[in-house]
Tab-separated table of C-alpha atoms in Angstrom:
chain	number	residue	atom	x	y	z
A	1	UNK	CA	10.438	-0.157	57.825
A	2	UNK	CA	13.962	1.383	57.193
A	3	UNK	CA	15.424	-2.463	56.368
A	4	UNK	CA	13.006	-2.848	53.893
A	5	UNK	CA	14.361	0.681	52.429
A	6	UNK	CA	17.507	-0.306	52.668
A	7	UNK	CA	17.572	-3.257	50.783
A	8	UNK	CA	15.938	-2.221	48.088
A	9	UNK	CA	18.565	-0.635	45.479
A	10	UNK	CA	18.095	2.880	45.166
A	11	UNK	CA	17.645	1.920	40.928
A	12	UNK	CA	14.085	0.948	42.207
A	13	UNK	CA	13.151	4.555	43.536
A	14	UNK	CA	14.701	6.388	40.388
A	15	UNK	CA	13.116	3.620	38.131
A	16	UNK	CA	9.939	4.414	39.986
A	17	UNK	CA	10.422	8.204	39.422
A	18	UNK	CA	10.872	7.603	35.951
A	19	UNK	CA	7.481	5.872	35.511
A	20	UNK	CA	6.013	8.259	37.124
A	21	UNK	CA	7.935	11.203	35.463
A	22	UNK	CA	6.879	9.888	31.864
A	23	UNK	CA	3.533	8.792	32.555
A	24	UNK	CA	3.288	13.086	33.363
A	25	UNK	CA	4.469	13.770	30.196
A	26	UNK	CA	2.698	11.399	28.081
A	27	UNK	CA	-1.002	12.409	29.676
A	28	UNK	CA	0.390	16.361	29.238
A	29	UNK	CA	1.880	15.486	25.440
A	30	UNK	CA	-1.552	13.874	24.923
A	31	UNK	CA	-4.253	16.348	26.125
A	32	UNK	CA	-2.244	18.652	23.832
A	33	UNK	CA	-2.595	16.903	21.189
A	34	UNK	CA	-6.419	15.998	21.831
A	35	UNK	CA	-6.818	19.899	22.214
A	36	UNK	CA	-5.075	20.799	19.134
A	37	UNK	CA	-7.295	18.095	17.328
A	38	UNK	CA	-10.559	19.410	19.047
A	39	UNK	CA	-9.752	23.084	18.250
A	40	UNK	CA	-8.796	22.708	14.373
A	41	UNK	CA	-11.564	20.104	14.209
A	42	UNK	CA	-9.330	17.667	12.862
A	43	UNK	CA	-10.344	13.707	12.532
A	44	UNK	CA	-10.436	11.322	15.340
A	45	UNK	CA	-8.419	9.326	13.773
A	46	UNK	CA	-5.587	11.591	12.937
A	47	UNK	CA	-5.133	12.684	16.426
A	48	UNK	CA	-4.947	8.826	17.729
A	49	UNK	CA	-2.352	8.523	15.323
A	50	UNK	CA	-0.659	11.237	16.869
A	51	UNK	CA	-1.486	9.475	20.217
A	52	UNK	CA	1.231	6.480	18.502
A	53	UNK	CA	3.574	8.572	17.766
A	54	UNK	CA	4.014	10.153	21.567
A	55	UNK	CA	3.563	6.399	23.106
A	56	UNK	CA	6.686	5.647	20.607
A	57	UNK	CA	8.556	8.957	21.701
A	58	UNK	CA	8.064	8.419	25.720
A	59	UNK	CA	9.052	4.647	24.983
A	60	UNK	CA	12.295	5.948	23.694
A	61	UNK	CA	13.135	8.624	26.414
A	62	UNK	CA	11.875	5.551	28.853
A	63	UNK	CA	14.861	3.283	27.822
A	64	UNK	CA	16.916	5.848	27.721
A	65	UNK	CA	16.455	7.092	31.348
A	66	UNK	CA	16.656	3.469	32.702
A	67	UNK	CA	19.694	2.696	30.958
A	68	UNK	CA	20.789	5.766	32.937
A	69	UNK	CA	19.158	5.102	36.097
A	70	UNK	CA	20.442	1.577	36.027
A	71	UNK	CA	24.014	2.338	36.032
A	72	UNK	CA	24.542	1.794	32.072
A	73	UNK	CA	28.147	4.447	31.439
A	74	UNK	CA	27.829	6.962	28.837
A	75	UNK	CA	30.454	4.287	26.994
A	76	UNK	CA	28.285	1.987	26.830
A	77	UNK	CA	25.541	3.929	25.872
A	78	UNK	CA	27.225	5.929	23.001
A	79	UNK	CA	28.669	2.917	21.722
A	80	UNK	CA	24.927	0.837	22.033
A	81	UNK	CA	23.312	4.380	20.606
A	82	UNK	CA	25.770	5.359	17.667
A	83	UNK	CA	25.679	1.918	16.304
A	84	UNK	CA	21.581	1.666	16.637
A	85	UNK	CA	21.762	5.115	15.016
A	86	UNK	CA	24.132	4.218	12.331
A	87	UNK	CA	22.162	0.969	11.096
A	88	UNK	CA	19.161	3.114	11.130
A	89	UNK	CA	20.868	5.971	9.596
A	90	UNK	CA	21.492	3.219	6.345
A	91	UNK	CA	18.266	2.288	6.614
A	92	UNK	CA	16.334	5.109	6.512
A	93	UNK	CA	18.563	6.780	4.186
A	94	UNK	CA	17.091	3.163	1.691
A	95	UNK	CA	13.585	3.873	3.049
A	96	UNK	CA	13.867	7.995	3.324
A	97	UNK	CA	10.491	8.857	1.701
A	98	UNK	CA	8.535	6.814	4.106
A	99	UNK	CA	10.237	8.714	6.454
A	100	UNK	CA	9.542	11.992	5.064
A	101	UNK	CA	5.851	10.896	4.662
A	102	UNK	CA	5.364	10.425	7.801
A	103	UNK	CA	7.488	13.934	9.299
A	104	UNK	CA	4.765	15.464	6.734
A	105	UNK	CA	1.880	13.295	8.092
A	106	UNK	CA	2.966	15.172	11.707
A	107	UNK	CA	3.105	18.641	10.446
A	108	UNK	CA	-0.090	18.105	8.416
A	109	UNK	CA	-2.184	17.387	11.580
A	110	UNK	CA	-1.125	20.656	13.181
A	111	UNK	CA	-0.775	22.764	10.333
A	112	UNK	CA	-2.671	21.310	7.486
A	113	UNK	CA	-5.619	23.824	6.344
A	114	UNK	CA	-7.499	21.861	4.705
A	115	UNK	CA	-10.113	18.851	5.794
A	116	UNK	CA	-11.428	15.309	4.764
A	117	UNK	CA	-14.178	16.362	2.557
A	118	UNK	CA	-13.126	19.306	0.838
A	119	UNK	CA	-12.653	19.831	-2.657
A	120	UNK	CA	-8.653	21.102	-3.400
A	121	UNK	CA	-6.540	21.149	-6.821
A	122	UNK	CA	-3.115	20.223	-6.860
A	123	UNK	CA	-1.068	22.432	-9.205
A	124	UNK	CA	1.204	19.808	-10.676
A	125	UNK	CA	2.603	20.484	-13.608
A	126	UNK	CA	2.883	16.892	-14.974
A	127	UNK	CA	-0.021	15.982	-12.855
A	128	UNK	CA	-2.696	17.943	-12.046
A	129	UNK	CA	-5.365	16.761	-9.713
A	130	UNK	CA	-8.463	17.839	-8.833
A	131	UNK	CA	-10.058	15.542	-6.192
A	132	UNK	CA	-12.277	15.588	-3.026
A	133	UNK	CA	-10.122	14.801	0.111
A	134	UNK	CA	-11.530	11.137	1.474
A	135	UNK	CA	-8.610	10.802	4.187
A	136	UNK	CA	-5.559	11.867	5.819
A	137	UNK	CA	-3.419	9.061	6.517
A	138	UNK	CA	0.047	8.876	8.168
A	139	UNK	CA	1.634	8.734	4.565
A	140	UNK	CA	-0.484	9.489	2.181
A	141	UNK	CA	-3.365	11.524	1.390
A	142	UNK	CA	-7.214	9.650	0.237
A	143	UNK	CA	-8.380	11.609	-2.908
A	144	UNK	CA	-11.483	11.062	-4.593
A	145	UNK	CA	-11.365	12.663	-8.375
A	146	UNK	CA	-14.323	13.765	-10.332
A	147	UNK	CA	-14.623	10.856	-12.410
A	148	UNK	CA	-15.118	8.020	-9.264
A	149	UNK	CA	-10.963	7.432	-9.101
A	150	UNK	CA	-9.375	6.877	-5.913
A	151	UNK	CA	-5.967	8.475	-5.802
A	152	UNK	CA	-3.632	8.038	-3.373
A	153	UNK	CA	-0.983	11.227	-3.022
A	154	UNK	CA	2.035	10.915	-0.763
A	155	UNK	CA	1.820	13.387	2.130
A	156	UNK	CA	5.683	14.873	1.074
A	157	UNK	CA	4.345	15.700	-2.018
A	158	UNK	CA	0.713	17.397	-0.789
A	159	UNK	CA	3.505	20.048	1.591
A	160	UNK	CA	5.994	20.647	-2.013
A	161	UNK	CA	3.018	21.741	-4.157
A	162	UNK	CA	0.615	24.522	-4.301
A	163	UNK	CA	-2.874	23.590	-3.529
A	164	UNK	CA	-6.251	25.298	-4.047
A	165	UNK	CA	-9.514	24.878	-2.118
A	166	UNK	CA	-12.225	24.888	-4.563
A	167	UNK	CA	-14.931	23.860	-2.141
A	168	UNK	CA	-14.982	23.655	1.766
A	169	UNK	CA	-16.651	19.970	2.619
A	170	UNK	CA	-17.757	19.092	-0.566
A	171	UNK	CA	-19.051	15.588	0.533
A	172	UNK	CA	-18.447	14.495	3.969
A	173	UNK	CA	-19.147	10.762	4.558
A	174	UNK	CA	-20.834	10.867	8.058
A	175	UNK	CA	-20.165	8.298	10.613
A	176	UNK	CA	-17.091	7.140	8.787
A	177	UNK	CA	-13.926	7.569	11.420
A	178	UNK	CA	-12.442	4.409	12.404
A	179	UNK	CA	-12.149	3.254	15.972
């Protein structure tokens, strides 16, 4: 038993660890999540989307920790990390209002008061909207107006302006969550 042991590189053990480590934290990061989701009686499908966005996060801390575990120097890994960072920095910085949808779409599921199916005003001064909520999506908002019109309002935007309920679950279309 201790050959076996000893020939496998101690890598293995912490790689193992890791796994195990992360797999912790994702089932923790989760149940949180589904908690949060079940107490504010928020969507299904907004907390799976959530769901993505921790399987993305303990990806990242997974390669990460191997590269570490694996014997990759802090060098290396600044040098492979500053440049990833620094063609995503240009990037993003081309692209940053997806990006800033999608912070918004994060800090509307845990802090966003109102539901699909209420009735809300948006106090826009060159546009203002008044519009049944049909869904929350991860960067954009479904709004249904008066008049039939599907609008579709950028979740950065929904967070910069003042909004109104006028009517808590105006029409709520049963049955309609996607799987």
């Amino acid at each position: 038993m201790n050959t076996i042991i000893s020939v496998i590189p101690v890598e293995v053990f912490y790689s193992i660890a890791i796994f195990l480590l992360l797999l912790i934290l994702q089932f923790f990061l989760k149940q949180a999540a589904k908690r949060v989701g079940e107490r504010a009686e928020i969507n299904i499908t907004r907390t799976r989307l959530m769901f993505k966005y921790i399987n993305i996060l303990i990806f990242i801390l997974a390669v990460f920790l191997l590269s570490i575990a694996w014997g990759v120097g802090w060098a290396e890994f600044s040098l492979i990390f500053s440049s990833v960072f620094a063609i995503l920095g240009v990037a993003l910085f081309a692209i940053w209002s997806i990006l800033s949808n999608i912070t918004s779409g994060v800090i509307m599921f845990f802090s966003f008061p109102y539901k699909i199916g209420d009735k809300i005003k948006i106090h826009d001064k060159d546009l203002p909207v008044e519009a049944i909520i049909e869904d929350i999506k991860a960067f954009h908002l479904h709004l249904r107006s008066l008049d039939g019109e599907l609008i579709t309002y950028p979740n950065n935007l929904i967070l910069q302006k003042a909004v109104s309920l006028l009517e808590k679950n105006a029409r709520l279309d049963e049955g309609k969550d996607a799987l």
